[in-house]
């Protein structure tokens, strides 16, 4: 084979890789596979899955060119990590996968044989140590590509967390660091501490973001741009609440309902979810996608800012195939304004006064005329 021969084309655009973040040069798929559905312990909340169906879904993602998988120490009461680890080992593909997992949540919640569970949760170093050692065994690997702090506990200092995480990197047990479900000011403080003390900073932020909930725009996206972090949004499809009227009616008629992860939540769409779903369906129709509103919802977040890697889960291979069509979509400015106009987002003070930095502040314009350098843009399907 010639040294200059290009790599063979991937099976799908899922195999057209991207640099993870400005501060993490590893190359990953544009979608991160969400491993919360992998496992057999949360069937009541997420739908029926077993090892065979989990492996088939993982095989499908990998065969389409995917290499970026996200899980957590507690998902499916630990069966998610176990299944993913066994799958990678059986296929002999561990080093081909960029594997993310998380610590902080009590991963022994479902184990009644453990009387005291305090040390299995929190951001502290003991919880970190116990969780990472357990994850390495379950995942059948000697290293974790990307370790997330799952959520901020407000009990552990930034210093303790960053020193502990840096130690894991120095030991070779973890390669990159991420943080999830945490205020932007904490992330900025943590990365500033890391830079000032020669420690390893966070390079990815994970959190809830979709067309229904645009809170990311308030502090998270500006923080990520400033700190050089990628964004890995979960809930991009609003836990299945973004669906067409026809799909809603079909579920009512056959009793399929939907995922009910959180107690007290209805599987049916509320007024806001219905309005957004109808707007997405209109745009999907304009783009020739029929009723594939999920692809439009995914494309929306992917073009808002660079380095966005949506976490896409689910249980059905056909849903994954439909979602990949988002990689062919580029929404027009008019389509974005239409979607955002259905449920206007108010970022609050001071953002609604000084803006987000992409346009000149009115306080400057009474002194001069000038143009601003625009932030880096997301990758287009035609790039």
Coordinates of C-alpha atoms in Angstrom, one line a residue, residues 51-362:
X51 CA -26.7 -8.4 26.4
X52 CA -27.5 -9.6 22.9
X53 CA -29.5 -6.5 21.9
X54 CA -26.9 -4.3 23.6
X55 CA -24.1 -5.9 21.5
X56 CA -26.1 -5.6 18.3
X57 CA -26.6 -1.8 18.9
X58 CA -23.0 -1.3 19.7
X59 CA -21.9 -3.3 16.6
X60 CA -24.2 -1.2 14.5
X61 CA -22.7 2.0 15.8
X62 CA -19.1 0.7 15.3
X63 CA -19.8 -0.7 11.8
X64 CA -21.2 2.7 10.7
X65 CA -17.9 4.2 11.6
X66 CA -18.6 5.3 15.2
X67 CA -15.7 5.2 17.8
X68 CA -16.9 7.5 20.7
X69 CA -18.8 5.8 23.5
X70 CA -20.1 7.4 26.7
X71 CA -21.2 5.6 29.9
X72 CA -21.0 6.1 33.6
X73 CA -20.2 4.1 36.7
X74 CA -23.8 3.8 37.8
X75 CA -25.6 3.4 34.4
X76 CA -27.9 0.4 34.5
X77 CA -26.7 -0.4 38.0
X78 CA -23.2 -1.1 36.6
X79 CA -24.3 -3.4 33.8
X80 CA -23.6 -0.7 31.2
X81 CA -19.9 -0.6 31.9
X82 CA -19.8 -4.4 32.1
X83 CA -21.5 -5.0 28.8
X84 CA -19.4 -2.3 27.0
X85 CA -16.2 -3.8 28.4
X86 CA -17.1 -7.3 27.4
X87 CA -18.2 -6.1 23.9
X88 CA -14.9 -4.4 23.3
X89 CA -12.9 -7.4 24.6
X90 CA -14.8 -9.9 22.5
X91 CA -14.4 -7.7 19.4
X92 CA -10.7 -6.9 20.2
X93 CA -11.3 -3.2 19.5
X94 CA -10.5 -1.5 22.8
X95 CA -7.8 0.8 21.4
X96 CA -10.1 1.7 18.4
X97 CA -12.7 3.2 20.8
X98 CA -12.6 6.5 22.6
X99 CA -14.3 5.6 25.8
X100 CA -15.8 8.0 28.3
X101 CA -17.1 7.2 31.7
X102 CA -18.0 9.1 34.9
X103 CA -17.6 9.1 38.6
X104 CA -19.5 10.8 41.4
X105 CA -22.9 9.0 41.4
X106 CA -23.5 6.2 43.9
X107 CA -22.8 3.2 41.7
X108 CA -23.7 0.7 44.4
X109 CA -27.2 2.0 44.8
X110 CA -28.7 -1.3 43.7
X111 CA -26.4 -3.4 45.9
X112 CA -28.1 -4.2 49.1
X113 CA -25.1 -6.1 50.5
X114 CA -23.3 -2.8 51.0
X115 CA -24.5 -1.2 54.3
X116 CA -22.6 2.1 54.1
X117 CA -22.6 3.7 50.6
X118 CA -21.2 7.1 51.5
X119 CA -17.8 6.4 50.0
X120 CA -19.3 5.4 46.6
X121 CA -20.5 8.9 45.8
X122 CA -19.3 12.5 45.7
X123 CA -16.4 14.3 44.0
X124 CA -13.9 13.5 46.8
X125 CA -10.7 11.6 46.1
X126 CA -11.8 8.4 47.9
X127 CA -15.0 8.2 45.8
X128 CA -12.9 9.0 42.7
X129 CA -10.4 6.2 43.5
X130 CA -13.0 3.6 44.3
X131 CA -15.0 4.4 41.2
X132 CA -12.1 4.5 38.7
X133 CA -10.7 1.2 40.0
X134 CA -14.1 -0.4 39.7
X135 CA -14.7 1.1 36.2
X136 CA -11.4 -0.2 34.9
X137 CA -12.3 -3.8 36.0
X138 CA -15.8 -3.6 34.6
X139 CA -14.7 -2.1 31.3
X140 CA -11.8 -4.7 31.0
X141 CA -9.3 -2.0 30.2
X142 CA -6.1 -0.5 31.7
X143 CA -7.1 3.1 30.9
X144 CA -10.1 5.4 30.4
X145 CA -9.9 7.8 27.5
X146 CA -12.2 10.5 29.0
X147 CA -13.2 10.6 32.7
X148 CA -16.0 13.0 33.7
X149 CA -16.9 14.5 37.0
X150 CA -20.6 13.5 36.8
X151 CA -22.0 16.4 38.8
X152 CA -20.7 19.0 41.3
X153 CA -21.3 18.1 44.9
X154 CA -20.5 21.4 46.5
X155 CA -18.7 19.5 49.3
X156 CA -15.3 18.9 47.7
X157 CA -12.8 21.7 46.9
X158 CA -11.7 22.5 43.4
X159 CA -8.1 21.8 44.5
X160 CA -8.9 18.2 45.8
X161 CA -10.8 17.3 42.6
X162 CA -8.2 18.7 40.2
X163 CA -5.2 17.3 42.1
X164 CA -6.9 13.9 42.3
X165 CA -7.8 13.8 38.6
X166 CA -4.3 14.9 37.6
X167 CA -2.9 12.0 39.6
X168 CA -5.0 9.6 37.6
X169 CA -3.6 11.2 34.4
X170 CA 0.0 10.9 35.6
X171 CA -0.6 7.2 36.4
X172 CA -1.9 6.6 32.9
X173 CA -5.3 5.4 34.1
X174 CA -7.0 8.4 32.5
X175 CA -6.1 10.3 29.3
X176 CA -8.5 13.3 29.2
X177 CA -10.7 15.0 31.7
X178 CA -14.3 16.2 31.4
X179 CA -17.0 17.6 33.7
X180 CA -20.8 17.3 33.5
X181 CA -23.8 19.0 35.0
X182 CA -21.8 21.7 36.8
X183 CA -22.0 25.5 36.9
X184 CA -19.8 27.3 34.4
X185 CA -18.1 29.3 37.1
X186 CA -16.9 26.1 38.8
X187 CA -15.4 24.8 35.5
X188 CA -13.7 28.1 34.9
X189 CA -12.3 28.2 38.4
X190 CA -11.1 24.5 38.1
X191 CA -9.3 25.1 34.8
X192 CA -7.7 28.3 36.1
X193 CA -6.4 26.3 39.1
X194 CA -5.1 23.6 36.7
X195 CA -3.3 26.0 34.5
X196 CA -1.7 27.9 37.4
X197 CA -0.5 24.8 39.1
X198 CA 0.6 22.7 36.1
X199 CA -2.3 20.2 36.4
X200 CA -4.5 18.7 33.7
X201 CA -7.6 20.8 32.8
X202 CA -11.0 19.8 31.7
X203 CA -11.4 19.6 27.9
X204 CA -15.1 18.6 27.5
X205 CA -18.3 19.8 29.2
X206 CA -21.4 17.5 29.2
X207 CA -24.9 18.7 30.0
X208 CA -28.5 19.1 29.0
X209 CA -29.1 21.1 25.8
X210 CA -31.8 21.0 23.2
X211 CA -34.1 23.3 21.2
X212 CA -36.5 23.2 24.1
X213 CA -34.0 24.0 26.8
X214 CA -31.4 26.5 25.6
X215 CA -29.9 27.3 29.0
X216 CA -26.5 26.3 27.6
X217 CA -26.4 29.7 25.8
X218 CA -26.4 31.7 29.0
X219 CA -23.0 30.7 30.5
X220 CA -22.0 27.2 29.3
X221 CA -21.3 28.0 25.6
X222 CA -19.3 31.2 26.3
X223 CA -17.4 29.4 29.0
X224 CA -16.6 26.5 26.6
X225 CA -15.3 28.9 24.0
X226 CA -13.2 30.8 26.5
X227 CA -11.7 27.6 28.0
X228 CA -11.3 25.6 24.9
X229 CA -13.8 22.9 25.8
X230 CA -15.9 20.7 23.6
X231 CA -19.6 20.3 24.3
X232 CA -21.2 16.9 24.7
X233 CA -24.9 17.6 25.1
X234 CA -27.3 15.0 26.4
X235 CA -31.1 15.2 26.0
X236 CA -30.8 16.6 22.5
X237 CA -34.0 14.8 21.6
X238 CA -35.6 15.8 25.0
X239 CA -35.7 12.2 26.2
X240 CA -37.9 11.3 23.3
X241 CA -40.4 14.1 23.8
X242 CA -39.6 15.5 20.3
X243 CA -41.9 13.5 18.1
X244 CA -44.6 14.1 15.5
X245 CA -48.3 14.2 16.1
X246 CA -48.6 10.9 14.2
X247 CA -46.1 9.2 16.4
X248 CA -47.8 10.5 19.5
X249 CA -51.1 9.2 18.3
X250 CA -49.6 5.8 17.4
X251 CA -48.2 5.4 20.9
X252 CA -51.5 6.2 22.4
X253 CA -53.2 3.6 20.3
X254 CA -50.8 0.8 20.8
X255 CA -49.9 1.6 24.5
X256 CA -46.2 1.8 23.7
X257 CA -45.9 5.1 25.7
X258 CA -42.4 6.2 26.1
X259 CA -39.4 6.4 28.4
X260 CA -40.2 7.6 31.9
X261 CA -36.8 8.0 33.6
X262 CA -38.0 10.4 36.3
X263 CA -40.9 9.6 38.6
X264 CA -44.0 11.8 38.2
X265 CA -43.2 12.7 34.6
X266 CA -45.7 12.0 31.9
X267 CA -44.7 10.2 28.7
X268 CA -47.0 12.5 26.7
X269 CA -45.8 15.8 25.3
X270 CA -46.7 19.1 27.0
X271 CA -47.8 22.2 25.1
X272 CA -44.2 23.4 24.6
X273 CA -42.9 20.0 23.4
X274 CA -45.8 19.8 21.0
X275 CA -45.2 23.3 19.5
X276 CA -41.5 22.6 19.0
X277 CA -42.2 19.2 17.6
X278 CA -44.5 20.7 15.0
X279 CA -42.0 23.4 14.1
X280 CA -39.3 20.8 13.7
X281 CA -41.6 18.7 11.4
X282 CA -42.2 21.8 9.3
X283 CA -38.4 22.3 8.8
X284 CA -37.9 18.6 8.2
X285 CA -40.4 18.7 5.4
X286 CA -38.7 21.7 3.9
X287 CA -35.4 19.8 3.9
X288 CA -37.0 16.7 2.3
X289 CA -36.7 14.6 5.5
X290 CA -40.3 13.7 5.9
X291 CA -41.1 13.2 9.6
X292 CA -37.5 12.8 10.7
X293 CA -37.6 15.7 13.2
X294 CA -34.8 14.1 15.3
X295 CA -32.2 14.8 12.7
X296 CA -33.3 18.5 12.6
X297 CA -33.1 18.8 16.4
X298 CA -29.6 17.3 16.3
X299 CA -28.4 19.5 13.5
X300 CA -29.6 22.5 15.3
X301 CA -27.3 22.1 18.3
X302 CA -24.4 21.0 16.1
X303 CA -24.3 24.2 14.1
X304 CA -24.8 26.6 17.1
X305 CA -21.1 26.5 18.1
X306 CA -18.0 24.4 17.2
X307 CA -16.9 21.2 18.9
X308 CA -20.4 19.9 19.6
X309 CA -20.7 16.1 20.0
X310 CA -24.3 15.2 20.8
X311 CA -24.7 12.1 22.9
X312 CA -27.2 9.9 21.0
X313 CA -28.6 6.8 22.8
X314 CA -31.7 4.8 22.4
X315 CA -32.4 1.1 21.8
X316 CA -33.2 0.8 18.1
X317 CA -30.7 0.6 15.2
X318 CA -33.2 2.3 12.8
X319 CA -33.3 5.3 15.1
X320 CA -29.5 5.6 14.9
X321 CA -29.6 5.4 11.2
X322 CA -32.2 8.1 11.0
X323 CA -30.2 10.4 13.4
X324 CA -27.1 10.1 11.2
X325 CA -29.0 12.1 8.6
X326 CA -28.4 15.2 10.8
X327 CA -24.8 15.2 9.4
X328 CA -26.1 16.1 6.0
X329 CA -28.2 19.1 7.3
X330 CA -27.3 22.8 7.5
X331 CA -30.2 24.9 8.6
X332 CA -30.7 28.3 7.1
X333 CA -30.7 31.4 9.3
X334 CA -34.4 31.8 8.6
X335 CA -35.0 28.2 9.8
X336 CA -33.1 28.7 13.0
X337 CA -35.0 32.0 13.7
X338 CA -38.2 30.1 13.0
X339 CA -37.4 27.3 15.4
X340 CA -36.1 29.6 18.1
X341 CA -39.1 31.9 17.8
X342 CA -41.5 29.2 18.9
X343 CA -40.2 29.3 22.5
X344 CA -38.1 32.5 22.8
X345 CA -35.1 32.2 25.2
X346 CA -34.2 35.1 27.6
X347 CA -30.7 34.7 28.9
X348 CA -31.4 37.2 31.6
X349 CA -29.1 39.9 33.0
X350 CA -26.4 40.9 32.1
X351 CA -26.6 38.9 28.8
X352 CA -29.7 40.6 27.6
X353 CA -28.0 43.9 28.1
X354 CA -24.4 43.4 26.9
X355 CA -25.1 40.5 24.5
X356 CA -22.9 37.5 23.9
X357 CA -19.9 39.2 22.3
X358 CA -20.8 38.5 18.7
X359 CA -22.1 42.0 18.0
X360 CA -20.8 45.4 19.1
X361 CA -22.1 46.5 22.5
X362 CA -24.2 49.7 22.1

